[in-house]
Amino acid sequence: MDNRQAMGSWLSGPRAAAEDMGVDFGYRGQQLGLPEHGSGSVARPGRRIAALLIDWALCMLIAYGLLSGGKANAASNWALLVFLVLSLLTVGTVGFTPGKRLLGLRVVAEGGGRLSLPRVLVRTVALMIVIPAAIWDRDGRGLHDRLARAVQVRI
């Protein structure tokens, strides 16, 4: 192996290096029994992040307009509370937030079906901490979803 190949494998990351050696990781969601493409497949990170941004903008708008008294500094603190309530009510009942619905996503339990309220609470609080959402597994699920035994899928 020449140095260029070794450098390329290091830059590509451990997954690419393992795949070059013949390891088959499968597709995202295969271990969970989900399809590779289409309805019910694991949602891609771009859509999930965009849905989160839509939800956060909605929460900021509600917090600024109704709760903060027009003070921008207080709006972000109130927005966290609005986000908690919004997630508990929407994900806990219908399985998606407004942003997720607009982008065709849904949060389901690992085995399928709806998440229970305690699992939605764990997921939402972990998501509000941000760090767990930035750590993903090979199926593309954030740590907040793993803690709640949930997965975000395409509708």
PDB file of N, CA, C and O in Angstrom, residues 11-12 30 46 58 68 70 105 111:
ATOM      1  N   LEU A  11      -8.544   9.963   5.487  1.00  0.00           N
ATOM      2  CA  LEU A  11      -9.396  11.128   5.261  1.00  0.00           C
ATOM      3  C   LEU A  11     -10.852  10.734   5.042  1.00  0.00           C
ATOM      4  O   LEU A  11     -11.752  11.476   5.391  1.00  0.00           O
ATOM      5  N   SER A  12     -11.079   9.572   4.469  1.00  0.00           N
ATOM      6  CA  SER A  12     -12.446   9.131   4.192  1.00  0.00           C
ATOM      7  C   SER A  12     -13.166   8.651   5.435  1.00  0.00           C
ATOM      8  O   SER A  12     -14.376   8.581   5.465  1.00  0.00           O
ATOM      9  N   GLN A  30     -31.473  -0.937   7.877  1.00  0.00           N
ATOM     10  CA  GLN A  30     -31.566  -2.378   7.606  1.00  0.00           C
ATOM     11  C   GLN A  30     -31.636  -3.177   8.904  1.00  0.00           C
ATOM     12  O   GLN A  30     -32.427  -4.106   9.017  1.00  0.00           O
ATOM     13  N   GLY A  46     -30.594  15.802   6.156  1.00  0.00           N
ATOM     14  CA  GLY A  46     -30.965  17.129   5.656  1.00  0.00           C
ATOM     15  C   GLY A  46     -32.423  17.471   5.935  1.00  0.00           C
ATOM     16  O   GLY A  46     -32.740  18.578   6.388  1.00  0.00           O
ATOM     17  N   LEU A  58     -40.981  28.373  14.247  1.00  0.00           N
ATOM     18  CA  LEU A  58     -42.366  28.467  14.718  1.00  0.00           C
ATOM     19  C   LEU A  58     -42.408  28.741  16.217  1.00  0.00           C
ATOM     20  O   LEU A  58     -43.170  29.593  16.684  1.00  0.00           O
ATOM     21  N   SER A  68     -43.101  36.669  25.296  1.00  0.00           N
ATOM     22  CA  SER A  68     -41.960  37.458  25.744  1.00  0.00           C
ATOM     23  C   SER A  68     -42.256  38.944  25.901  1.00  0.00           C
ATOM     24  O   SER A  68     -41.386  39.692  26.337  1.00  0.00           O
ATOM     25  N   GLY A  70     -42.573  41.061  23.536  1.00  0.00           N
ATOM     26  CA  GLY A  70     -41.829  41.802  22.520  1.00  0.00           C
ATOM     27  C   GLY A  70     -40.341  41.924  22.814  1.00  0.00           C
ATOM     28  O   GLY A  70     -39.638  42.641  22.113  1.00  0.00           O
ATOM     29  N   LEU A 105     -42.043  13.673   7.280  1.00  0.00           N
ATOM     30  CA  LEU A 105     -41.364  12.809   8.239  1.00  0.00           C
ATOM     31  C   LEU A 105     -42.290  12.446   9.380  1.00  0.00           C
ATOM     32  O   LEU A 105     -43.248  13.147   9.655  1.00  0.00           O
ATOM     33  N   GLY A 111     -40.101  -0.671  16.857  1.00  0.00           N
ATOM     34  CA  GLY A 111     -40.882  -1.781  16.330  1.00  0.00           C
ATOM     35  C   GLY A 111     -42.091  -1.340  15.516  1.00  0.00           C
ATOM     36  O   GLY A 111     -42.873  -2.153  15.072  1.00  0.00           O
TER      37      GLY A 111
END
